[in-house]
Structure formats: C-alpha cells, structure tokens
C-alpha cells in the first residue's frame, strides 16, 4: 500500500500536478465498451462558460499495463478532478489496435464531448480518429501520433530530438572511454508507433558526431520489458562485444541490464541508455541514481496539458495550436537526485 501511495503521489506530481496529492483521484470507468453515456451529457450545443455544464471526456489509452501509461492516466485523472464539471471515461486497448478502434467507436456512439487518445500504432488508428473528428468531436492526440491532419491538436515531446540527444551522449561517452569501435545494440519500440521511428532516426543523427560508433544490432521489443529480456539475451549471445545498449524506453533498458547478468557481461563497462525517466520507485530517475541506467530522458506524459487544453476547447471555445511540444531533460548521475525531487518522487 505504501509503495502504491508513493507511486500515485509521484505520478500525480509528474510534470506539475502536485497540488492534488492525497485527494485520491480515480479513473471513473475502464473500457469504453462498458461505459454508459451519462445523463448530464448533452450534445455540444451547451453555452460557453456555462458554469455547471458537465462535459464527458473519453480517454482511449493504448496499453495500461505499462507504468508510463498508468502515470499518464493518473495525471489526467488528477488534473480533471480539479474540475467537477469534467468526467473522464478511460478505456484500455491492452496494446491491441482492433480493441482501440472499438473503444473509440464506442466513445463516438456515446457522443462524448471530447476524445483524448494515445494511439497504439499510427496507421490502424488514423481512420477512426478521423471519424470522431468528422463527427464534430474535438480530438486531442497524446504522445504517439496518427497519420494526416484529422484531429484537433497533438501534445507530446519531440522524440526525434530526444533520440538525437541520446545519440550525442553516446558519441561523447564512446570518445571519452576511448572505444574504437564503440558497439551499440538497439532495442526498439513497437514498429508502427511513431516514437519508435523518431527515437531511432534521431539517435542515428546524434551518433554521427563520432564515426567510431557502430550500431551492431537493432531489434524490436515492442516497448515491453518482458519481451526485451529474451530479445536482449539473444542479442548478447550474437554479439560478444557490446559497449552501449540504447533502448527506446526505460523498461526495455532495465531488461537489458538484467540479461547482461544472465549473459555474464561486465555491466560496469556498458553504458545503458533509456527514455521516460519516471519519478516512481521503479522508474528511470531512481535507476540512474542507483547506477543501473547510465542516462535517461524525461518523457512527459502530457496528461495535465491534455486536460488544460480540453477545457480551453470545451469551456472557452478556443481553438488551440495544432501541436504543443513538451520539454525534455537529460537525467545523469549528476542531476538525478534533484530531478527526482523536482518531479515529485520520494527519496
Ligand atoms: C509506454 C511507452 C513509453 C514510451 C511511450 C512511447 O507505452 O512505451 O515507455 O516512452 O510509450 O509512446
């Protein structure tokens, strides 16, 4: 229970919703398929700024099984709890595109006032997002993208830039440690999700700063820690010399740390690079402090900004900018402790 409380407190505080710690915001439903339309939900004809008009937001999450996505949901719930006229219905697609399409279809049928979606993969979700948008439902796309322009706004961090910073860090580390060549293995996110491509492309840009850096193997582990255990294991078997592991998120980096032990590698000689930097007890910032991960990058969930912009759209009838790019930070041993505090984690 204690750990759960600390986790909730840390995730709520992640990117600034600290005021709500202890209020115990809850996800109101789970599964667009089971949520019934609330009686207070009337079509979008309601007057602007009408105090008391209730708005229903449908939140379609790609996969709640991952800690970063739970943090996103917690942050949305916490931000929405400050506004009693907002109700958020959560649906979890469990990393299944077909299920996520159905979840969005259900929200369309229910005539939600606004849709927030973090799409599992871009192509399979593009049409249904366009369908919601064409039906007059404002759509906020969070973190992963869809194709085309049929949505109201996108909120997320610049994954290409994060990848590039990681690549530059690796280029530098290889130089400082005199690794020639400097052999990198890459664990990639789910193929059809946009951050996987962007983080991969950006990294390749970044390492150009040092021609001794070589990506000797690159494989998908779909963002999943469990899958990354076996994938990284076979990568170590096939590559007797590995200097750097670049994984597209922290759970996959942690998996590669574990399988380095299994493969009998000297971890002190390997740089482990991740992305996400959650301020939770199992998160990336703590891992850098403890010396498992060498460097990671803050990847904000954007949950709080999604609610802020939902209110702009629904209450103020504003038209927000098409894309809102969130800041990132590099987390190293030197700043990990202060960043843990900054993002609301407990020491
Ligand atoms: C969770 C996650 C995060 C990652 C993000 C990219 O599903 O894999 O770890 O940063 O998605 O969309």
mmCIF file of C-alpha atoms and ligand atoms in Angstrom:
data_model
loop_
_atom_site.group_PDB
_atom_site.id
_atom_site.type_symbol
_atom_site.label_atom_id
_atom_site.label_comp_id
_atom_site.label_asym_id
_atom_site.label_seq_id
_atom_site.Cartn_x
_atom_site.Cartn_y
_atom_site.Cartn_z
ATOM 1 C CA UNK A 1 0.000 0.000 0.000
ATOM 2 C CA UNK A 2 2.798 2.321 0.944
ATOM 3 C CA UNK A 3 4.541 1.775 -2.350
ATOM 4 C CA UNK A 4 1.242 2.316 -4.155
ATOM 5 C CA UNK A 5 0.724 5.620 -2.349
ATOM 6 C CA UNK A 6 4.239 6.758 -3.144
ATOM 7 C CA UNK A 7 3.727 5.718 -6.744
ATOM 8 C CA UNK A 8 0.467 7.619 -7.024
ATOM 9 C CA UNK A 9 1.920 10.701 -5.345
ATOM 10 C CA UNK A 10 4.924 10.656 -7.649
ATOM 11 C CA UNK A 11 2.957 10.138 -10.816
ATOM 12 C CA UNK A 12 0.432 12.812 -9.933
ATOM 13 C CA UNK A 13 3.235 15.248 -9.292
ATOM 14 C CA UNK A 14 4.983 14.279 -12.531
ATOM 15 C CA UNK A 15 5.019 17.489 -14.502
ATOM 16 C CA UNK A 16 3.356 19.693 -12.043
ATOM 17 C CA UNK A 17 0.041 18.465 -10.701
ATOM 18 C CA UNK A 18 1.472 18.357 -7.168
ATOM 19 C CA UNK A 19 -1.459 20.174 -5.596
ATOM 20 C CA UNK A 20 -3.653 17.105 -5.768
ATOM 21 C CA UNK A 21 -1.512 14.653 -3.861
ATOM 22 C CA UNK A 22 -3.679 12.857 -1.344
ATOM 23 C CA UNK A 23 -7.015 13.652 -2.990
ATOM 24 C CA UNK A 24 -7.158 10.162 -4.425
ATOM 25 C CA UNK A 25 -8.466 10.933 -7.904
ATOM 26 C CA UNK A 26 -9.872 7.845 -9.566
ATOM 27 C CA UNK A 27 -10.384 6.661 -13.082
ATOM 28 C CA UNK A 28 -14.152 6.588 -13.317
ATOM 29 C CA UNK A 29 -14.574 3.676 -15.706
ATOM 30 C CA UNK A 30 -12.356 1.275 -17.513
ATOM 31 C CA UNK A 31 -13.316 0.271 -21.006
ATOM 32 C CA UNK A 32 -15.266 2.437 -23.407
ATOM 33 C CA UNK A 33 -17.157 -0.747 -24.128
ATOM 34 C CA UNK A 34 -18.807 -0.765 -20.730
ATOM 35 C CA UNK A 35 -19.227 2.923 -20.052
ATOM 36 C CA UNK A 36 -22.778 4.193 -20.349
ATOM 37 C CA UNK A 37 -23.477 7.724 -21.510
ATOM 38 C CA UNK A 38 -24.044 9.980 -18.519
ATOM 39 C CA UNK A 39 -27.455 11.608 -18.279
ATOM 40 C CA UNK A 40 -25.830 15.031 -17.996
ATOM 41 C CA UNK A 41 -24.131 14.617 -21.366
ATOM 42 C CA UNK A 42 -25.902 16.775 -23.853
ATOM 43 C CA UNK A 43 -24.702 17.446 -27.402
ATOM 44 C CA UNK A 44 -22.168 20.191 -27.895
ATOM 45 C CA UNK A 45 -24.884 22.867 -28.122
ATOM 46 C CA UNK A 46 -24.295 23.934 -24.498
ATOM 47 C CA UNK A 47 -23.350 27.550 -23.907
ATOM 48 C CA UNK A 48 -19.725 28.598 -23.447
ATOM 49 C CA UNK A 49 -18.546 29.089 -19.870
ATOM 50 C CA UNK A 50 -21.890 27.906 -18.582
ATOM 51 C CA UNK A 51 -20.920 27.196 -15.012
ATOM 52 C CA UNK A 52 -22.063 23.726 -14.196
ATOM 53 C CA UNK A 53 -22.344 22.321 -17.712
ATOM 54 C CA UNK A 54 -20.937 18.857 -17.473
ATOM 55 C CA UNK A 55 -18.517 17.530 -20.062
ATOM 56 C CA UNK A 56 -17.697 13.906 -20.712
ATOM 57 C CA UNK A 57 -14.201 13.163 -21.982
ATOM 58 C CA UNK A 58 -13.378 9.760 -23.470
ATOM 59 C CA UNK A 59 -9.744 8.772 -22.915
ATOM 60 C CA UNK A 60 -8.529 5.944 -25.131
ATOM 61 C CA UNK A 61 -5.263 4.536 -23.725
ATOM 62 C CA UNK A 62 -3.064 2.255 -25.841
ATOM 63 C CA UNK A 63 -2.000 -0.009 -23.006
ATOM 64 C CA UNK A 64 -2.451 0.482 -19.309
ATOM 65 C CA UNK A 65 -0.087 -2.348 -18.470
ATOM 66 C CA UNK A 66 2.971 -0.097 -18.760
ATOM 67 C CA UNK A 67 3.988 2.175 -15.867
ATOM 68 C CA UNK A 68 4.414 5.259 -18.053
ATOM 69 C CA UNK A 69 0.856 4.882 -19.389
ATOM 70 C CA UNK A 70 -0.565 4.396 -15.907
ATOM 71 C CA UNK A 71 1.238 7.643 -14.986
ATOM 72 C CA UNK A 72 -0.470 9.359 -17.940
ATOM 73 C CA UNK A 73 -3.910 8.148 -16.810
ATOM 74 C CA UNK A 74 -3.202 9.173 -13.199
ATOM 75 C CA UNK A 75 -2.150 12.617 -14.341
ATOM 76 C CA UNK A 76 -5.282 13.051 -16.461
ATOM 77 C CA UNK A 77 -7.477 11.901 -13.563
ATOM 78 C CA UNK A 78 -5.721 14.248 -11.152
ATOM 79 C CA UNK A 79 -5.998 17.264 -13.460
ATOM 80 C CA UNK A 80 -9.651 16.519 -14.240
ATOM 81 C CA UNK A 81 -10.502 16.076 -10.550
ATOM 82 C CA UNK A 82 -9.865 19.806 -10.078
ATOM 83 C CA UNK A 83 -12.844 20.487 -12.357
ATOM 84 C CA UNK A 84 -16.057 18.966 -11.031
ATOM 85 C CA UNK A 85 -17.789 19.582 -14.367
ATOM 86 C CA UNK A 86 -15.418 17.130 -16.105
ATOM 87 C CA UNK A 87 -15.902 13.397 -16.165
ATOM 88 C CA UNK A 88 -13.267 11.205 -17.800
ATOM 89 C CA UNK A 89 -14.124 7.726 -19.035
ATOM 90 C CA UNK A 90 -10.996 5.599 -19.505
ATOM 91 C CA UNK A 91 -10.653 2.748 -21.991
ATOM 92 C CA UNK A 92 -7.642 0.423 -22.141
ATOM 93 C CA UNK A 93 -6.804 -1.155 -25.504
ATOM 94 C CA UNK A 94 -4.181 -3.514 -23.991
ATOM 95 C CA UNK A 95 -1.852 -2.880 -26.959
ATOM 96 C CA UNK A 96 -4.481 -4.164 -29.388
ATOM 97 C CA UNK A 97 -5.272 -1.905 -32.358
ATOM 98 C CA UNK A 98 -8.646 -3.566 -33.031
ATOM 99 C CA UNK A 99 -9.706 -3.094 -29.421
ATOM 100 C CA UNK A 100 -8.625 0.540 -29.538
ATOM 101 C CA UNK A 101 -10.660 1.145 -32.717
ATOM 102 C CA UNK A 102 -13.675 -0.347 -30.911
ATOM 103 C CA UNK A 103 -13.045 1.806 -27.845
ATOM 104 C CA UNK A 104 -13.094 4.945 -29.987
ATOM 105 C CA UNK A 105 -16.198 3.751 -31.877
ATOM 106 C CA UNK A 106 -17.944 3.351 -28.517
ATOM 107 C CA UNK A 107 -16.956 6.869 -27.467
ATOM 108 C CA UNK A 108 -18.323 8.186 -30.789
ATOM 109 C CA UNK A 109 -21.622 6.353 -30.224
ATOM 110 C CA UNK A 110 -21.790 7.758 -26.717
ATOM 111 C CA UNK A 111 -21.295 11.237 -28.171
ATOM 112 C CA UNK A 112 -18.551 12.166 -25.721
ATOM 113 C CA UNK A 113 -17.796 15.891 -25.682
ATOM 114 C CA UNK A 114 -14.099 15.367 -26.393
ATOM 115 C CA UNK A 115 -11.771 12.478 -27.150
ATOM 116 C CA UNK A 116 -8.223 12.112 -25.831
ATOM 117 C CA UNK A 117 -6.287 9.299 -27.465
ATOM 118 C CA UNK A 118 -2.773 7.917 -27.125
ATOM 119 C CA UNK A 119 -2.802 5.616 -30.166
ATOM 120 C CA UNK A 120 -1.112 2.242 -30.061
ATOM 121 C CA UNK A 121 0.038 2.438 -33.683
ATOM 122 C CA UNK A 122 -0.480 5.265 -36.169
ATOM 123 C CA UNK A 123 -1.921 3.664 -39.317
ATOM 124 C CA UNK A 124 -4.585 1.381 -37.776
ATOM 125 C CA UNK A 125 -5.991 4.223 -35.618
ATOM 126 C CA UNK A 126 -5.951 7.008 -38.210
ATOM 127 C CA UNK A 127 -9.401 6.337 -39.744
ATOM 128 C CA UNK A 128 -11.332 6.046 -36.511
ATOM 129 C CA UNK A 129 -9.721 9.213 -35.130
ATOM 130 C CA UNK A 130 -10.735 10.992 -38.354
ATOM 131 C CA UNK A 131 -14.246 9.581 -37.950
ATOM 132 C CA UNK A 132 -14.556 11.078 -34.462
ATOM 133 C CA UNK A 133 -13.186 14.400 -35.686
ATOM 134 C CA UNK A 134 -15.572 14.435 -38.678
ATOM 135 C CA UNK A 135 -18.445 13.694 -36.283
ATOM 136 C CA UNK A 136 -17.642 17.002 -34.585
ATOM 137 C CA UNK A 137 -15.874 15.553 -31.545
ATOM 138 C CA UNK A 138 -12.720 17.543 -30.708
ATOM 139 C CA UNK A 139 -9.745 15.140 -30.591
ATOM 140 C CA UNK A 140 -6.530 15.579 -28.598
ATOM 141 C CA UNK A 141 -3.836 13.104 -29.683
ATOM 142 C CA UNK A 142 -1.288 12.443 -26.937
ATOM 143 C CA UNK A 143 2.349 11.267 -27.305
ATOM 144 C CA UNK A 144 2.150 8.807 -30.239
ATOM 145 C CA UNK A 145 0.775 10.270 -33.458
ATOM 146 C CA UNK A 146 -1.759 9.299 -36.127
ATOM 147 C CA UNK A 147 -1.306 9.999 -39.843
ATOM 148 C CA UNK A 148 -2.800 13.014 -41.585
ATOM 149 C CA UNK A 149 -4.370 16.095 -40.036
ATOM 150 C CA UNK A 150 -7.816 14.978 -38.906
ATOM 151 C CA UNK A 151 -7.568 15.765 -35.209
ATOM 152 C CA UNK A 152 -7.783 18.978 -33.201
ATOM 153 C CA UNK A 153 -4.320 19.006 -31.644
ATOM 154 C CA UNK A 154 -1.357 16.822 -30.802
ATOM 155 C CA UNK A 155 0.529 17.100 -27.489
ATOM 156 C CA UNK A 156 3.850 15.405 -26.805
ATOM 157 C CA UNK A 157 7.613 15.718 -26.557
ATOM 158 C CA UNK A 158 9.947 15.793 -29.553
ATOM 159 C CA UNK A 159 11.032 12.167 -29.894
ATOM 160 C CA UNK A 160 13.452 12.878 -32.724
ATOM 161 C CA UNK A 161 15.234 15.412 -30.521
ATOM 162 C CA UNK A 162 15.309 13.019 -27.556
ATOM 163 C CA UNK A 163 16.853 10.323 -29.770
ATOM 164 C CA UNK A 164 19.378 12.806 -31.091
ATOM 165 C CA UNK A 165 20.417 13.905 -27.587
ATOM 166 C CA UNK A 166 20.823 10.250 -26.613
ATOM 167 C CA UNK A 167 22.955 9.699 -29.719
ATOM 168 C CA UNK A 168 25.174 12.677 -28.913
ATOM 169 C CA UNK A 169 25.596 11.476 -25.337
ATOM 170 C CA UNK A 170 26.665 8.063 -26.645
ATOM 171 C CA UNK A 171 29.049 9.635 -29.192
ATOM 172 C CA UNK A 172 30.664 11.580 -26.383
ATOM 173 C CA UNK A 173 30.838 8.677 -23.944
ATOM 174 C CA UNK A 174 32.486 6.462 -26.572
ATOM 175 C CA UNK A 175 35.107 9.149 -27.216
ATOM 176 C CA UNK A 176 35.825 9.725 -23.528
ATOM 177 C CA UNK A 177 36.164 5.994 -22.923
ATOM 178 C CA UNK A 178 38.316 5.534 -25.994
ATOM 179 C CA UNK A 179 36.086 2.836 -27.505
ATOM 180 C CA UNK A 180 37.123 2.244 -31.098
ATOM 181 C CA UNK A 181 34.898 0.886 -32.428
ATOM 182 C CA UNK A 182 32.126 1.590 -29.968
ATOM 183 C CA UNK A 183 29.482 -1.108 -30.432
ATOM 184 C CA UNK A 184 25.839 -0.295 -29.786
ATOM 185 C CA UNK A 185 22.839 -2.588 -29.622
ATOM 186 C CA UNK A 186 19.411 -1.016 -30.021
ATOM 187 C CA UNK A 187 16.090 -2.233 -28.556
ATOM 188 C CA UNK A 188 13.292 -0.582 -30.475
ATOM 189 C CA UNK A 189 9.694 0.266 -29.633
ATOM 190 C CA UNK A 190 6.644 -1.088 -31.457
ATOM 191 C CA UNK A 191 7.245 -0.768 -35.207
ATOM 192 C CA UNK A 192 4.072 1.123 -36.145
ATOM 193 C CA UNK A 193 4.174 3.589 -33.245
ATOM 194 C CA UNK A 194 5.678 6.921 -34.232
ATOM 195 C CA UNK A 195 8.121 7.389 -31.303
ATOM 196 C CA UNK A 196 9.959 4.185 -32.281
ATOM 197 C CA UNK A 197 10.850 5.568 -35.691
ATOM 198 C CA UNK A 198 11.593 9.061 -34.367
ATOM 199 C CA UNK A 199 13.776 7.846 -31.496
ATOM 200 C CA UNK A 200 15.653 5.552 -33.872
ATOM 201 C CA UNK A 201 16.165 8.228 -36.556
ATOM 202 C CA UNK A 202 17.190 10.892 -34.044
ATOM 203 C CA UNK A 203 19.739 8.566 -32.444
ATOM 204 C CA UNK A 204 21.336 7.878 -35.823
ATOM 205 C CA UNK A 205 21.692 11.640 -36.336
ATOM 206 C CA UNK A 206 23.242 12.095 -32.902
ATOM 207 C CA UNK A 207 25.917 9.410 -33.221
ATOM 208 C CA UNK A 208 27.219 10.970 -36.441
ATOM 209 C CA UNK A 209 29.285 13.173 -34.112
ATOM 210 C CA UNK A 210 31.620 10.187 -33.641
ATOM 211 C CA UNK A 211 32.341 7.865 -36.596
ATOM 212 C CA UNK A 212 33.622 5.150 -34.231
ATOM 213 C CA UNK A 213 30.080 4.487 -33.010
ATOM 214 C CA UNK A 214 28.535 1.474 -34.749
ATOM 215 C CA UNK A 215 25.040 0.067 -34.299
ATOM 216 C CA UNK A 216 25.852 -3.642 -34.489
ATOM 217 C CA UNK A 217 22.336 -4.946 -33.865
ATOM 218 C CA UNK A 218 18.846 -3.499 -33.736
ATOM 219 C CA UNK A 219 15.635 -5.344 -32.848
ATOM 220 C CA UNK A 220 12.067 -4.643 -31.829
ATOM 221 C CA UNK A 221 10.904 -5.457 -28.329
ATOM 222 C CA UNK A 222 7.620 -3.527 -28.749
ATOM 223 C CA UNK A 223 8.218 -1.256 -25.678
ATOM 224 C CA UNK A 224 7.765 -4.296 -23.403
ATOM 225 C CA UNK A 225 10.098 -5.231 -20.560
ATOM 226 C CA UNK A 226 9.241 -8.934 -20.709
ATOM 227 C CA UNK A 227 9.855 -9.170 -24.424
ATOM 228 C CA UNK A 228 13.090 -7.172 -24.094
ATOM 229 C CA UNK A 229 14.504 -9.761 -21.668
ATOM 230 C CA UNK A 230 14.576 -12.501 -24.307
ATOM 231 C CA UNK A 231 15.389 -10.191 -27.224
ATOM 232 C CA UNK A 232 18.374 -8.601 -25.437
ATOM 233 C CA UNK A 233 19.539 -12.005 -24.290
ATOM 234 C CA UNK A 234 19.795 -13.278 -27.845
ATOM 235 C CA UNK A 235 21.468 -10.026 -28.899
ATOM 236 C CA UNK A 236 24.210 -10.542 -26.283
ATOM 237 C CA UNK A 237 24.640 -14.133 -27.486
ATOM 238 C CA UNK A 238 25.123 -12.953 -31.060
ATOM 239 C CA UNK A 239 27.425 -10.029 -30.141
ATOM 240 C CA UNK A 240 30.363 -10.856 -27.901
ATOM 241 C CA UNK A 241 31.336 -7.177 -27.588
ATOM 242 C CA UNK A 242 28.695 -4.667 -26.562
ATOM 243 C CA UNK A 243 29.704 -1.230 -25.258
ATOM 244 C CA UNK A 244 26.345 0.565 -25.276
ATOM 245 C CA UNK A 245 22.698 -0.504 -25.017
ATOM 246 C CA UNK A 246 20.234 2.043 -26.384
ATOM 247 C CA UNK A 247 16.640 1.084 -25.605
ATOM 248 C CA UNK A 248 13.696 3.239 -26.668
ATOM 249 C CA UNK A 249 12.214 3.182 -23.153
ATOM 250 C CA UNK A 250 13.404 2.520 -19.592
ATOM 251 C CA UNK A 251 11.544 -0.783 -19.062
ATOM 252 C CA UNK A 252 13.456 -2.263 -22.029
ATOM 253 C CA UNK A 253 16.727 -0.782 -20.721
ATOM 254 C CA UNK A 254 16.120 -2.415 -17.325
ATOM 255 C CA UNK A 255 15.508 -5.711 -19.134
ATOM 256 C CA UNK A 256 18.853 -5.394 -20.916
ATOM 257 C CA UNK A 257 20.564 -4.750 -17.571
ATOM 258 C CA UNK A 258 19.094 -7.988 -16.213
ATOM 259 C CA UNK A 259 20.033 -10.068 -19.231
ATOM 260 C CA UNK A 260 23.573 -8.652 -19.211
ATOM 261 C CA UNK A 261 23.934 -10.543 -15.925
ATOM 262 C CA UNK A 262 22.444 -13.681 -17.452
ATOM 263 C CA UNK A 263 24.871 -13.389 -20.357
ATOM 264 C CA UNK A 264 27.791 -12.928 -17.933
ATOM 265 C CA UNK A 265 28.670 -9.409 -19.133
ATOM 266 C CA UNK A 266 30.582 -6.879 -17.027
ATOM 267 C CA UNK A 267 27.876 -4.229 -16.640
ATOM 268 C CA UNK A 268 30.324 -1.653 -15.308
ATOM 269 C CA UNK A 269 31.838 -1.488 -18.808
ATOM 270 C CA UNK A 270 28.493 -0.979 -20.591
ATOM 271 C CA UNK A 271 26.567 2.285 -20.914
ATOM 272 C CA UNK A 272 22.816 1.679 -20.599
ATOM 273 C CA UNK A 273 20.642 4.381 -22.169
ATOM 274 C CA UNK A 274 16.883 4.724 -21.678
ATOM 275 C CA UNK A 275 13.946 7.113 -22.145
ATOM 276 C CA UNK A 276 10.962 8.017 -19.870
ATOM 277 C CA UNK A 277 12.563 8.902 -16.515
ATOM 278 C CA UNK A 278 9.505 8.338 -14.350
ATOM 279 C CA UNK A 279 9.995 9.682 -10.811
ATOM 280 C CA UNK A 280 8.493 6.500 -9.283
ATOM 281 C CA UNK A 281 10.268 3.923 -7.072
ATOM 282 C CA UNK A 282 10.724 1.628 -10.112
ATOM 283 C CA UNK A 283 11.268 4.465 -12.560
ATOM 284 C CA UNK A 284 14.238 5.642 -14.593
ATOM 285 C CA UNK A 285 15.387 8.509 -12.366
ATOM 286 C CA UNK A 286 15.792 6.150 -9.408
ATOM 287 C CA UNK A 287 17.588 3.705 -11.700
ATOM 288 C CA UNK A 288 20.134 6.364 -12.692
ATOM 289 C CA UNK A 289 20.629 7.244 -9.005
ATOM 290 C CA UNK A 290 21.215 3.561 -8.242
ATOM 291 C CA UNK A 291 23.661 3.220 -11.140
ATOM 292 C CA UNK A 292 21.755 0.686 -13.250
ATOM 293 C CA UNK A 293 20.858 3.027 -16.116
ATOM 294 C CA UNK A 294 23.613 5.472 -17.153
ATOM 295 C CA UNK A 295 21.444 8.135 -18.763
ATOM 296 C CA UNK A 296 17.749 8.596 -19.496
ATOM 297 C CA UNK A 297 15.484 11.359 -20.808
ATOM 298 C CA UNK A 298 12.356 12.807 -19.263
ATOM 299 C CA UNK A 299 9.397 11.992 -21.496
ATOM 300 C CA UNK A 300 6.449 13.933 -20.107
ATOM 301 C CA UNK A 301 3.064 12.207 -20.388
ATOM 302 C CA UNK A 302 1.234 15.426 -21.275
ATOM 303 C CA UNK A 303 -1.790 14.356 -19.221
ATOM 304 C CA UNK A 304 -2.094 17.658 -17.420
ATOM 305 C CA UNK A 305 -1.744 19.662 -20.644
ATOM 306 C CA UNK A 306 -4.404 17.499 -22.290
ATOM 307 C CA UNK A 307 -6.943 18.469 -19.614
ATOM 308 C CA UNK A 308 -5.880 22.142 -19.744
ATOM 309 C CA UNK A 309 -6.479 22.186 -23.492
ATOM 310 C CA UNK A 310 -9.690 20.180 -23.234
ATOM 311 C CA UNK A 311 -11.020 22.970 -21.012
ATOM 312 C CA UNK A 312 -9.905 25.616 -23.478
ATOM 313 C CA UNK A 313 -11.795 23.800 -26.225
ATOM 314 C CA UNK A 314 -14.915 22.866 -24.268
ATOM 315 C CA UNK A 315 -15.462 25.802 -21.935
ATOM 316 C CA UNK A 316 -13.736 28.710 -23.614
ATOM 317 C CA UNK A 317 -14.494 27.571 -27.158
ATOM 318 C CA UNK A 318 -10.889 28.342 -28.094
ATOM 319 C CA UNK A 319 -9.014 26.789 -30.990
ATOM 320 C CA UNK A 320 -5.625 25.681 -29.666
ATOM 321 C CA UNK A 321 -2.471 25.434 -31.772
ATOM 322 C CA UNK A 322 -2.237 22.241 -33.829
ATOM 323 C CA UNK A 323 0.748 20.934 -31.911
ATOM 324 C CA UNK A 324 2.096 21.501 -28.407
ATOM 325 C CA UNK A 325 5.665 20.291 -27.921
ATOM 326 C CA UNK A 326 6.667 19.445 -24.345
ATOM 327 C CA UNK A 327 10.144 19.832 -22.836
ATOM 328 C CA UNK A 328 12.536 17.013 -22.041
ATOM 329 C CA UNK A 329 15.559 16.773 -19.712
ATOM 330 C CA UNK A 330 18.676 14.630 -19.703
ATOM 331 C CA UNK A 331 18.993 12.629 -16.474
ATOM 332 C CA UNK A 332 22.503 11.650 -15.377
ATOM 333 C CA UNK A 333 24.040 10.701 -12.056
ATOM 334 C CA UNK A 334 24.916 14.369 -11.543
ATOM 335 C CA UNK A 335 21.343 15.695 -11.596
ATOM 336 C CA UNK A 336 19.182 12.607 -10.926
ATOM 337 C CA UNK A 337 18.594 13.343 -7.252
ATOM 338 C CA UNK A 338 17.465 16.903 -7.814
ATOM 339 C CA UNK A 339 15.257 15.861 -10.747
ATOM 340 C CA UNK A 340 13.627 13.195 -8.565
ATOM 341 C CA UNK A 341 12.660 15.948 -6.145
ATOM 342 C CA UNK A 342 11.642 18.291 -8.937
ATOM 343 C CA UNK A 343 9.206 15.754 -10.384
ATOM 344 C CA UNK A 344 7.751 14.836 -7.025
ATOM 345 C CA UNK A 345 9.463 11.479 -6.400
ATOM 346 C CA UNK A 346 10.331 10.389 -2.852
ATOM 347 C CA UNK A 347 13.970 9.778 -1.918
HETATM 348 C C1 LIG B 1 4.611 3.235 -22.930
HETATM 349 C C2 LIG B 1 5.685 3.783 -23.751
HETATM 350 C C3 LIG B 1 6.662 4.620 -23.017
HETATM 351 C C4 LIG B 1 7.241 5.345 -24.150
HETATM 352 C C5 LIG B 1 5.994 5.706 -24.913
HETATM 353 C C6 LIG B 1 6.192 5.995 -26.327
HETATM 354 O O1 LIG B 1 3.703 2.539 -23.741
HETATM 355 O O2 LIG B 1 6.321 2.698 -24.343
HETATM 356 O O3 LIG B 1 7.554 3.871 -22.280
HETATM 357 O O4 LIG B 1 8.018 6.404 -23.808
HETATM 358 O O5 LIG B 1 5.164 4.612 -24.768
HETATM 359 O O6 LIG B 1 4.976 6.190 -26.957
#
